[in-house]
XYZ file of C-alpha atoms in Angstrom:
700
model
C 44.057 -29.341 5.177
C 45.711 -26.468 6.926
C 47.058 -23.569 4.822
C 45.379 -24.794 1.804
C 42.478 -23.748 -0.489
C 41.364 -25.849 -3.685
C 38.745 -24.374 -6.269
C 37.815 -25.801 -9.612
C 36.312 -23.561 -12.444
C 34.657 -24.577 -15.933
C 36.622 -22.801 -18.407
C 35.382 -24.013 -21.523
C 32.735 -26.794 -22.191
C 35.154 -29.600 -21.688
C 37.914 -27.800 -19.602
C 38.180 -27.525 -15.811
C 41.025 -25.320 -14.465
C 42.084 -26.669 -10.747
C 43.829 -24.060 -8.458
C 45.724 -24.574 -5.460
C 46.989 -22.509 -3.077
C 48.675 -24.260 -0.632
C 52.327 -24.031 1.767
C 52.572 -27.748 0.855
C 55.302 -28.766 -1.913
C 53.634 -29.129 -5.094
C 54.423 -32.149 -7.428
C 52.496 -32.446 -10.829
C 49.853 -35.274 -10.365
C 46.324 -35.982 -12.250
C 43.406 -35.060 -10.057
C 40.253 -37.288 -10.452
C 36.633 -35.959 -11.622
C 33.902 -37.910 -10.489
C 30.624 -37.717 -12.184
C 27.261 -38.749 -10.180
C 30.107 -40.366 -7.594
C 31.567 -42.259 -10.559
C 35.178 -41.658 -11.678
C 35.315 -40.390 -15.338
C 37.779 -42.241 -17.454
C 39.845 -40.665 -20.055
C 40.406 -37.140 -18.109
C 43.905 -35.623 -19.526
C 46.106 -33.316 -17.825
C 46.957 -30.680 -20.366
C 48.464 -28.191 -18.689
C 50.059 -27.664 -15.102
C 51.967 -24.691 -14.013
C 53.122 -23.892 -10.514
C 55.012 -20.622 -8.875
C 55.364 -20.598 -5.321
C 52.357 -21.793 -3.577
C 50.024 -21.422 -6.268
C 49.460 -24.340 -8.727
C 47.161 -24.540 -12.005
C 46.166 -27.981 -13.333
C 43.839 -27.983 -16.616
C 41.977 -30.826 -16.944
C 40.309 -32.054 -20.298
C 37.079 -34.211 -20.263
C 36.544 -36.743 -22.809
C 33.270 -34.979 -23.341
C 31.549 -31.867 -22.581
C 30.330 -31.274 -18.976
C 26.515 -31.682 -18.771
C 24.239 -29.976 -16.396
C 21.898 -31.837 -14.101
C 24.870 -34.270 -12.669
C 27.134 -33.794 -9.782
C 31.017 -33.086 -10.795
C 33.508 -33.598 -7.859
C 37.380 -33.100 -8.253
C 39.596 -35.255 -5.760
C 42.675 -33.555 -5.704
C 44.580 -35.824 -3.203
C 46.296 -34.351 -0.110
C 44.735 -31.027 -0.905
C 41.318 -32.260 -0.482
C 38.017 -32.178 -2.993
C 35.712 -29.366 -4.295
C 32.762 -29.114 -6.849
C 32.967 -27.246 -10.150
C 31.953 -23.869 -10.345
C 30.106 -23.212 -13.510
C 30.184 -19.308 -13.973
C 31.894 -19.827 -17.621
C 28.330 -20.686 -18.586
C 26.476 -17.969 -17.518
C 26.284 -15.739 -20.714
C 27.010 -18.581 -23.230
C 24.430 -18.401 -26.014
C 24.281 -22.345 -25.785
C 23.182 -22.009 -22.037
C 20.835 -19.027 -22.608
C 19.110 -20.741 -25.414
C 18.849 -24.452 -23.730
C 17.742 -23.084 -19.919
C 15.827 -20.201 -20.732
C 12.212 -21.096 -19.463
C 9.318 -19.372 -20.649
C 6.372 -21.154 -18.534
C 4.248 -19.552 -16.390
C 4.219 -21.801 -13.705
C 7.111 -21.449 -11.382
C 6.594 -21.404 -7.757
C 3.451 -23.348 -6.600
C 0.595 -23.981 -9.010
C -3.046 -25.492 -8.218
C -4.968 -27.900 -10.369
C -8.036 -29.454 -9.799
C -6.990 -32.325 -7.794
C -3.137 -31.585 -7.716
C -0.767 -29.210 -6.614
C 2.541 -28.493 -8.369
C 5.950 -27.254 -7.228
C 8.389 -25.770 -9.950
C 11.994 -24.560 -9.516
C 14.570 -23.308 -11.546
C 17.858 -24.655 -10.799
C 19.810 -25.518 -13.795
C 23.203 -26.183 -12.231
C 21.585 -28.441 -9.502
C 21.858 -32.305 -10.076
C 19.047 -32.925 -7.350
C 16.444 -30.862 -5.638
C 14.249 -32.019 -2.537
C 11.420 -30.518 -0.923
C 10.257 -30.853 2.509
C 6.734 -29.478 3.474
C 4.204 -29.754 6.240
C 1.089 -28.011 6.972
C 1.551 -24.672 8.568
C 0.867 -24.007 12.175
C 2.617 -21.639 14.365
C 5.400 -23.192 16.396
C 4.489 -26.675 14.745
C 6.479 -29.609 15.845
C 4.851 -31.793 13.335
C 7.353 -33.968 10.892
C 7.979 -32.771 7.612
C 7.460 -34.909 4.573
C 10.242 -35.066 2.012
C 10.030 -35.183 -1.836
C 12.555 -35.498 -4.632
C 11.529 -33.373 -7.492
C 12.140 -34.484 -11.069
C 14.489 -32.645 -13.376
C 12.891 -31.483 -16.534
C 13.594 -29.447 -19.760
C 15.367 -25.789 -19.347
C 16.626 -26.961 -15.874
C 13.117 -26.944 -14.139
C 12.634 -29.272 -11.278
C 9.084 -30.153 -10.621
C 7.006 -32.421 -8.262
C 3.036 -33.126 -8.628
C 1.177 -33.993 -5.439
C -2.371 -35.281 -5.426
C -4.367 -33.355 -3.465
C -4.728 -29.434 -2.300
C -1.499 -28.103 -0.361
C -2.923 -24.697 0.367
C -1.418 -23.568 3.559
C 1.237 -25.792 3.496
C 4.917 -24.472 4.739
C 7.814 -25.769 2.501
C 11.574 -25.339 1.573
C 13.969 -26.701 -1.014
C 17.178 -28.668 -0.620
C 19.182 -27.713 -3.843
C 22.328 -29.809 -4.333
C 24.683 -27.515 -6.556
C 28.091 -27.906 -7.189
C 29.067 -25.949 -4.228
C 27.285 -28.638 -2.084
C 23.794 -28.648 -0.780
C 21.706 -25.628 0.566
C 18.328 -24.865 1.953
C 16.267 -22.153 0.757
C 12.797 -20.820 0.770
C 11.402 -20.668 -3.236
C 12.300 -17.453 -4.725
C 8.742 -17.592 -6.533
C 6.966 -18.040 -3.291
C 3.863 -15.810 -2.890
C 3.744 -15.996 0.913
C 6.140 -17.071 3.612
C 6.390 -17.164 7.455
C 8.178 -14.358 9.298
C 11.358 -13.314 7.955
C 11.150 -15.642 4.899
C 12.523 -18.540 6.642
C 10.105 -20.842 5.104
C 7.781 -20.483 1.844
C 3.844 -21.020 2.222
C 1.782 -22.522 -0.689
C -1.228 -20.197 -1.141
C -4.048 -20.040 -3.568
C -4.316 -17.078 -5.935
C -7.176 -14.906 -5.336
C -6.518 -11.920 -8.105
C -8.038 -8.613 -7.016
C -7.692 -6.896 -10.534
C -10.696 -4.983 -11.637
C -12.489 -5.717 -8.734
C -12.495 -1.712 -7.821
C -11.889 -0.356 -11.431
C -15.585 1.688 -11.143
C -14.383 3.610 -8.326
C -11.628 5.370 -9.777
C -11.581 8.632 -11.736
C -10.021 8.053 -15.604
C -6.154 8.816 -16.059
C -5.585 8.765 -19.480
C -2.099 10.168 -19.337
C 0.462 10.573 -16.345
C 0.285 14.155 -16.550
C -3.081 13.843 -14.996
C -1.550 12.087 -11.977
C -0.666 14.100 -8.756
C 1.754 11.630 -6.717
C 2.260 11.766 -3.193
C 4.718 9.817 -1.769
C 5.088 8.254 1.660
C 5.941 4.749 3.655
C 3.305 2.837 5.100
C 5.115 3.023 8.839
C 5.912 6.799 8.763
C 2.366 7.745 7.841
C 0.891 5.891 10.526
C 3.192 5.646 13.487
C 3.039 9.167 15.052
C 1.377 9.150 18.748
C -0.505 12.308 18.093
C -3.356 10.674 16.285
C -6.205 7.878 17.068
C -4.922 5.748 14.300
C -5.409 2.151 15.983
C -3.270 -0.040 13.958
C -0.251 2.416 13.766
C 2.621 1.438 11.471
C 0.485 -0.976 9.312
C -1.072 -1.413 6.230
C -4.682 -1.423 7.834
C -3.535 1.792 9.904
C -3.024 3.629 6.429
C -6.738 3.037 5.562
C -8.663 3.751 8.787
C -11.766 6.107 8.269
C -12.405 9.116 10.371
C -8.963 9.508 12.234
C -7.888 12.669 13.679
C -5.058 14.491 15.192
C -5.134 15.883 18.523
C -6.650 19.089 17.410
C -9.185 17.230 15.301
C -7.704 17.689 11.823
C -7.806 14.803 9.364
C -5.395 11.930 9.862
C -4.021 9.028 7.418
C -6.763 8.293 4.588
C -9.052 11.281 5.479
C -5.927 13.547 5.210
C -5.042 12.141 1.737
C -8.503 12.773 0.580
C -8.415 16.094 1.933
C -5.480 16.844 0.133
C -6.902 15.366 -3.163
C -3.881 13.558 -4.730
C -4.635 10.922 -7.305
C -1.537 8.361 -6.817
C -0.220 7.248 -3.515
C 3.397 6.194 -4.023
C 4.371 3.913 -1.133
C 7.975 2.907 -0.275
C 8.680 -0.738 -0.443
C 5.848 -3.044 0.533
C 7.603 -6.257 -1.275
C 9.244 -8.228 1.783
C 12.862 -6.717 2.864
C 15.436 -8.230 5.027
C 16.415 -5.458 7.417
C 13.467 -5.228 9.823
C 12.603 -8.531 12.108
C 9.127 -9.282 11.396
C 8.587 -10.744 14.724
C 9.199 -7.662 16.387
C 9.087 -4.752 14.034
C 9.268 -2.032 16.585
C 13.119 -2.963 17.336
C 14.229 -2.295 14.019
C 13.530 0.578 11.381
C 14.371 0.593 7.768
C 12.419 1.893 4.478
C 13.032 -1.421 2.876
C 15.394 -0.756 -0.319
C 16.963 -4.249 0.592
C 14.787 -6.984 -0.930
C 14.466 -10.615 0.072
C 11.589 -11.839 -1.746
C 9.982 -10.090 -4.647
C 6.476 -11.932 -4.815
C 5.684 -11.538 -0.997
C 4.334 -8.548 1.020
C 6.432 -7.337 3.707
C 5.421 -8.740 7.286
C 6.536 -6.057 9.797
C 3.638 -3.715 8.229
C 0.938 -6.222 9.094
C -0.923 -6.533 12.189
C 0.182 -9.956 12.642
C 3.972 -10.382 11.387
C 3.624 -14.421 12.139
C 0.734 -14.999 10.166
C 1.831 -15.369 6.417
C -2.013 -14.863 5.504
C -2.621 -11.786 7.339
C -0.270 -9.335 5.478
C -1.706 -10.599 1.905
C -5.324 -9.743 2.992
C -4.269 -6.688 4.679
C -2.339 -5.287 1.238
C -5.188 -6.325 -0.640
C -7.739 -4.266 1.788
C -5.509 -1.461 1.792
C -5.467 -0.852 -2.079
C -9.143 -1.693 -2.285
C -9.967 0.846 0.332
C -7.751 3.384 -1.487
C -9.495 2.552 -4.600
C -12.718 3.273 -3.152
C -11.599 6.476 -2.020
C -10.450 7.335 -5.624
C -6.776 6.896 -4.895
C -4.412 4.782 -7.261
C -1.401 2.782 -5.682
C 2.075 2.952 -6.649
C 4.564 0.211 -5.634
C 8.265 1.513 -4.885
C 9.836 -1.556 -6.707
C 13.441 -2.269 -6.029
C 14.769 -4.733 -8.800
C 18.230 -3.172 -9.430
C 19.899 -4.804 -6.362
C 19.790 -7.250 -3.437
C 21.731 -5.973 -0.557
C 23.493 -8.974 0.730
C 23.048 -10.821 -2.773
C 25.699 -13.380 -2.104
C 23.594 -14.935 0.844
C 20.215 -14.545 -1.132
C 17.807 -17.409 -2.260
C 18.746 -16.465 -5.613
C 22.431 -17.106 -5.344
C 21.941 -20.130 -3.332
C 19.619 -21.901 -6.081
C 21.704 -20.733 -9.039
C 25.035 -19.822 -7.830
C 26.496 -16.570 -10.065
C 23.585 -16.248 -12.286
C 21.354 -13.246 -10.736
C 24.050 -10.955 -10.227
C 26.221 -8.804 -12.498
C 30.177 -8.615 -12.347
C 32.374 -6.222 -13.754
C 34.515 -7.297 -16.735
C 37.313 -7.709 -14.016
C 35.131 -10.343 -12.526
C 34.554 -8.398 -9.585
C 30.901 -8.245 -8.261
C 29.161 -5.309 -9.272
C 27.668 -2.561 -6.895
C 26.696 0.362 -9.110
C 23.735 0.961 -6.765
C 25.917 1.437 -3.749
C 23.516 -0.467 -2.095
C 24.732 -4.228 -2.543
C 24.674 -6.752 -5.298
C 23.472 -5.377 -8.805
C 20.571 -7.810 -10.312
C 21.477 -8.977 -13.645
C 18.251 -7.898 -15.435
C 19.610 -8.448 -18.903
C 20.015 -12.452 -18.283
C 16.691 -14.002 -19.558
C 15.567 -15.617 -16.167
C 16.519 -13.027 -14.090
C 14.304 -10.496 -16.480
C 11.341 -13.129 -16.009
C 11.520 -13.188 -12.619
C 11.040 -9.268 -12.602
C 8.593 -9.206 -15.060
C 6.315 -12.331 -13.482
C 6.739 -10.210 -9.989
C 5.286 -7.215 -11.477
C 2.408 -9.003 -12.959
C 1.614 -10.838 -9.733
C 1.418 -7.543 -7.859
C -0.971 -5.870 -10.708
C -3.108 -9.531 -10.708
C -3.261 -10.200 -7.347
C -3.231 -6.889 -5.519
C -4.756 -4.488 -8.347
C -1.691 -2.173 -8.098
C -1.881 0.766 -10.284
C 1.827 1.710 -11.048
C 5.526 0.976 -10.455
C 8.167 3.537 -9.310
C 11.204 2.024 -10.280
C 14.167 2.256 -7.694
C 17.534 3.380 -9.648
C 15.649 2.248 -13.107
C 19.254 3.301 -14.573
C 20.449 -0.016 -13.713
C 17.804 -2.106 -15.240
C 17.863 -2.741 -19.096
C 15.545 -1.325 -21.684
C 14.394 -4.647 -22.797
C 13.051 -5.646 -19.420
C 11.438 -2.350 -18.791
C 9.546 -2.747 -22.222
C 8.678 -6.388 -21.539
C 7.187 -5.192 -18.196
C 5.375 -2.392 -19.832
C 3.753 -4.759 -22.847
C 2.666 -7.427 -20.209
C 1.243 -4.708 -17.478
C -0.683 -2.775 -20.220
C -2.588 -5.865 -21.285
C -3.973 -6.129 -17.812
C -4.407 -2.336 -16.958
C -4.544 0.413 -19.883
C -4.048 3.178 -17.339
C -1.047 1.802 -15.354
C 1.656 4.237 -14.791
C 5.733 3.826 -14.997
C 8.226 5.655 -13.785
C 11.596 5.827 -11.978
C 14.933 7.062 -11.135
C 16.965 7.336 -14.595
C 20.396 8.121 -13.306
C 23.184 6.835 -15.284
C 25.225 4.083 -12.963
C 25.490 0.959 -14.710
C 29.074 -0.067 -15.694
C 30.014 -3.016 -17.441
C 26.707 -3.764 -19.248
C 26.769 -3.227 -23.178
C 23.151 -2.689 -23.327
C 20.855 0.391 -23.388
C 19.555 0.822 -19.703
C 16.576 2.718 -18.302
C 18.326 6.221 -17.898
C 17.267 9.849 -18.765
C 19.392 9.801 -21.688
C 17.505 6.656 -22.775
C 14.131 8.476 -22.429
C 13.208 8.334 -26.296
C 13.253 4.664 -26.166
C 10.799 4.582 -22.983
C 7.998 7.134 -24.168
C 5.646 5.573 -21.568
C 8.030 6.081 -18.902
C 8.439 8.741 -16.655
C 12.128 10.052 -15.276
C 12.417 11.642 -11.667
C 13.642 15.159 -13.185
C 16.771 16.102 -11.109
C 17.169 19.243 -13.210
C 13.643 20.375 -12.232
C 14.520 19.726 -8.542
C 17.704 21.727 -8.498
C 16.486 24.578 -10.551
C 13.401 25.101 -8.623
C 15.343 24.809 -4.995
C 17.392 27.223 -6.358
C 14.754 29.503 -7.734
C 12.833 29.346 -4.303
C 15.831 29.782 -2.371
C 15.899 33.330 -4.166
C 19.155 32.546 -6.496
C 18.543 34.823 -9.579
C 20.807 32.711 -11.712
C 18.287 30.046 -11.547
C 15.601 31.820 -13.555
C 16.005 30.378 -17.105
C 16.731 27.015 -15.543
C 13.421 27.119 -13.644
C 11.371 28.222 -16.718
C 12.865 25.249 -18.748
C 11.250 22.945 -15.682
C 8.036 24.938 -15.971
C 7.844 23.833 -19.513
C 8.138 20.312 -18.986
C 11.721 19.947 -19.804
C 10.543 18.701 -23.176
C 10.633 22.192 -25.123
C 13.790 23.489 -26.652
C 13.588 26.780 -24.392
C 17.255 28.055 -22.603
C 18.337 24.360 -22.806
C 17.648 21.371 -25.218
C 14.623 19.300 -24.512
C 15.497 16.533 -21.975
C 12.306 14.430 -22.794
C 10.320 13.616 -25.489
C 6.897 14.622 -23.680
C 6.099 16.307 -20.740
C 4.576 13.115 -19.078
C 8.197 11.920 -18.944
C 9.156 14.669 -16.409
C 8.268 13.902 -12.733
C 8.920 17.375 -11.386
C 9.613 17.144 -7.610
C 11.705 19.307 -4.928
C 12.223 16.570 -2.522
C 11.482 12.897 -2.288
C 12.249 10.310 0.569
C 16.101 10.379 0.354
C 16.455 13.858 -0.167
C 16.823 16.841 2.307
C 13.252 18.158 2.748
C 12.703 21.807 1.264
C 12.277 23.211 4.854
C 15.775 22.260 5.751
C 17.317 23.479 2.240
C 15.877 26.739 3.066
C 16.969 26.671 6.542
C 20.422 25.840 5.407
C 20.650 28.050 2.173
C 18.687 31.117 3.536
C 19.399 31.389 7.319
C 17.978 34.901 7.684
C 14.261 33.897 6.794
C 11.807 33.748 9.360
C 9.848 30.766 9.972
C 6.877 32.591 8.338
C 8.918 33.316 5.072
C 10.267 29.736 4.986
C 6.650 28.740 5.105
C 5.729 31.110 2.459
C 8.182 29.978 0.106
C 7.444 26.315 0.401
C 3.569 26.937 -0.264
C 4.900 28.969 -3.356
C 7.320 26.294 -4.417
C 4.309 23.678 -4.467
C 2.139 25.916 -6.058
C 5.073 26.442 -8.703
C 5.019 22.616 -9.064
C 1.503 22.180 -9.556
C 1.340 24.615 -12.045
C 4.284 23.416 -14.028
C 3.868 21.178 -17.042
C 4.848 17.324 -16.199
C 4.093 15.187 -13.610
C 3.720 16.990 -10.054
C 5.308 14.978 -7.322
C 4.772 15.596 -3.582
C 6.849 14.066 -0.605
C 5.133 13.324 2.612
C 5.308 16.401 4.936
C 6.513 18.874 2.418
C 3.302 20.654 2.221
C 3.483 21.282 6.050
C 7.047 22.332 5.985
C 8.407 19.140 7.991
C 12.107 18.810 8.842
C 14.279 15.905 9.215
C 16.720 18.080 11.332
C 19.166 18.785 8.494
C 19.458 15.202 7.538
C 19.021 13.742 4.037
C 18.683 9.957 3.426
C 17.486 8.642 6.584
C 16.625 5.049 5.394
C 17.198 3.480 8.909
C 17.231 6.592 11.297
C 13.958 5.832 13.104
C 10.397 6.761 13.546
C 10.788 10.038 15.282
C 12.885 11.386 12.613
C 10.838 9.816 9.807
C 7.124 9.515 10.819
C 4.944 12.295 9.443
C 4.498 14.873 12.167
C 0.821 15.223 12.865
C 1.673 17.838 15.459
C 3.317 20.313 12.703
C 0.223 19.513 10.778
C -1.966 20.589 13.709
C 0.389 23.959 13.657
C 0.403 24.318 9.720
C -2.663 23.009 8.719
C -3.491 26.349 6.706
C -0.465 25.027 4.659
C -1.927 21.781 3.771
C -5.466 23.491 3.242
C -3.646 25.614 0.621
C -1.774 22.740 -1.151
C -5.488 21.118 -1.329
C -6.472 24.157 -3.238
C -3.767 24.107 -5.730
C -4.403 20.511 -6.319
C -7.902 21.096 -6.913
C -7.059 24.083 -9.299
C -4.609 21.709 -11.371
C -7.500 19.075 -12.057
C -9.656 22.291 -12.724
C -7.346 23.426 -15.480
C -6.856 20.265 -17.798
C -4.361 22.367 -19.794
C -1.864 21.622 -17.251
C -1.966 18.052 -18.123
C -1.046 18.809 -21.519
C 1.975 16.744 -22.500
C 2.775 17.670 -26.046
C 5.880 19.749 -26.560
C 4.735 21.458 -29.450
C 1.506 22.370 -27.845
C 3.246 23.616 -24.956
C 5.705 25.580 -26.839
C 2.884 27.194 -29.038
C 0.613 28.271 -26.380
C 2.163 29.638 -23.493
C 3.965 32.837 -23.165
C 6.942 33.098 -20.206
C 8.479 36.290 -19.304
C 10.223 37.757 -15.999
C 10.504 41.116 -14.601
C 12.381 41.866 -11.541
C 12.990 38.069 -10.776
C 9.150 37.487 -10.642
C 7.857 35.178 -13.637
C 4.714 35.834 -15.712
C 3.104 33.189 -17.591
C 0.212 33.616 -20.210
C -1.616 30.988 -21.586
C -2.360 31.540 -25.582
C -4.493 28.757 -26.612
C -7.921 29.883 -26.359
C -9.678 26.479 -25.884
C -7.377 25.992 -22.809
C -8.783 29.228 -20.990
C -12.440 29.780 -22.288
C -14.014 29.791 -19.205
C -11.178 32.533 -17.928
C -10.995 34.942 -20.756
C -7.489 35.659 -19.912
C -5.368 33.776 -17.498
C -1.976 34.546 -15.981
C 0.235 33.037 -13.677
C 2.698 35.050 -11.458
C 5.399 33.297 -9.787
C 7.376 35.711 -7.037
C 10.011 33.995 -5.048
C 11.795 37.179 -4.144
C 11.287 39.351 -1.036
C 10.064 42.338 -2.676
C 6.638 42.904 -4.101
C 6.340 43.309 -7.979
C 3.734 45.433 -10.012
C 2.160 44.602 -13.348
C -0.039 46.217 -15.383
C -2.701 44.205 -17.186
C -5.290 45.177 -19.595
C -9.059 45.012 -18.362
C -10.340 44.295 -14.816
C -8.166 41.427 -13.397
C -9.781 38.935 -10.904
C -8.148 36.620 -8.460
C -8.523 32.844 -9.333
C -5.936 31.746 -6.656
C -3.259 32.727 -4.595
C -0.561 31.655 -1.792
C -1.104 34.868 -0.254
C -4.199 36.791 1.123
C -2.112 39.708 1.069
C -3.247 40.801 -2.369
C -4.126 44.008 -3.713
C -3.983 46.977 -6.545
C -2.585 50.314 -6.663
C -2.768 53.082 -9.523
C -0.397 50.836 -11.653
C -2.020 47.729 -11.788
C -1.411 44.397 -9.724
C 0.618 44.356 -6.641
C 2.259 40.688 -6.630
C 3.350 40.048 -3.068
C 6.795 38.653 -2.153
C 7.372 34.577 -1.677
C 4.019 33.897 -3.587
C 2.384 32.615 -6.533
C -0.864 33.822 -7.762
C -3.413 33.494 -10.928
C -5.702 36.192 -12.215
C -8.188 36.065 -14.897
C -10.158 38.943 -16.348
C -13.717 37.184 -16.300
């Protein structure tokens, strides 16, 4: 009806509140309530109020509303509507009755049958349509009804093997029927329009003997990149640019013959490659990925690889095999793979499959009832709800089992509850004891009365690392030659886990992810250009090399962003998530011009591996066994534990970000171990430490 809006909301187990907003004059009446098409007898109008164009009617049912049935309100000339069930979402009785613990949601295959299962507790009917998958198929669909079972799980068992079948569900919820892809699908057609049933083929453990041991996160050297960014630049002979396969093509070169792609990663010597999202996201059209650009922080399907990074986005099986090839090849070359996972939000959550299947369940609301967007990126995922938590855990396990992933970097981890993070850790470590967990522990959640994955709750998550923004800001200021940053940076060098000028932030150095920049920050080159405009190009590059050397000789977990090691710029921009290839891609021309910088970083990475004490994570051990002093803005770090430095006798580190050389007098003959500068020397007073450098000396 024109100028009329009708809604109905469950407000207790047997009370429905009908709201009528209408320009039509209102007279009290008793709406009809239909259950499965039949009028319910004995409904009572227990309250009626009206003010101007707003009227409320409270209808009491003769018995509590039962899920699995259709409830429809007929309000005469005002129209008809289904009943909103949000009231149930966090009720103890609902959580107990409708939390499903089975491991078989999605599609599972038995010897002679295929089973489809969908959790849809609010639905009163679910249909599936399916057919063998073929590109541009006109073959008709088969339709089947699913049977409702315990916990609101609908299931269908079909005789035969339905591997390779395309399917969609039609879910009949109170708001009406909707067609959806399967939230638990492991494969899909382009852009997730339909799901594909696919046999599992677990890769877990198939390359375990090719990887060096990693007993603690402090032994990792993490390098962050994006599949497309790292392979799309025109100045290489990478054949499959912008793809999973392009990332692992061997023997590729830049125009000047320097290593590119996989060979460049091997040259650097990193241990862990962190990939920006490779789970399916919504923003890039998979049929034509060259048209759009996005890093992928808008998840669509949590179990399916992103198709735009495949050589054949239209083939639902190609992306699966290519991710497996990518991970396997990296493993064979001694590099572990970390996935950047985005479980904290869905960009357009209210249009997602999650919302369509179980309206209102998967996303948080603030106490006011407003949709929560604490991420600033869309609808916050309600990880504290059991079936949301289960989906997150199940997705993590799938990527570990099926693709042999080695670590998760949790985007905006502070929006995920500690209990869910602990569940992920427990389940994943059973499969892979050396798995690594870390994320952004920013305190952003509102309206959730639970401990969340924030830096402040680091003691509750001892196996998790946290991006250390204190280190980031202190290091940037220190290497931008700000003398007031000295003590802050010293605290960072000690792993931010020792009471040293500041109260410890972490219970272990393994929780401190030390970094100067990551994908959504300004590059350090751009920070230097802005903060120190007087610096010449050569001087900026010297400070970049010194900052990375300082990072690699700090206690904690070193993290490098793609291109940081060659002084890459983003033209002064920060979060360039949708700014295109030209601004974001790894600049292989710059690598050719600054290859000596990359070679230098590889030497410092090799040195960190050769000095196992830098992987120490014990606050007590760190506190008792290093001595840190400063002179004229230059830091002098001496290791005191003889077992740490027995090969070197006496080992001393100098970090000099200033524009002047600094003189130090040391006992005995000092020999250079490694420096970011070739301009080293001695005078009558001892060692000369050049400006904008990091150097290590020993007396053996």
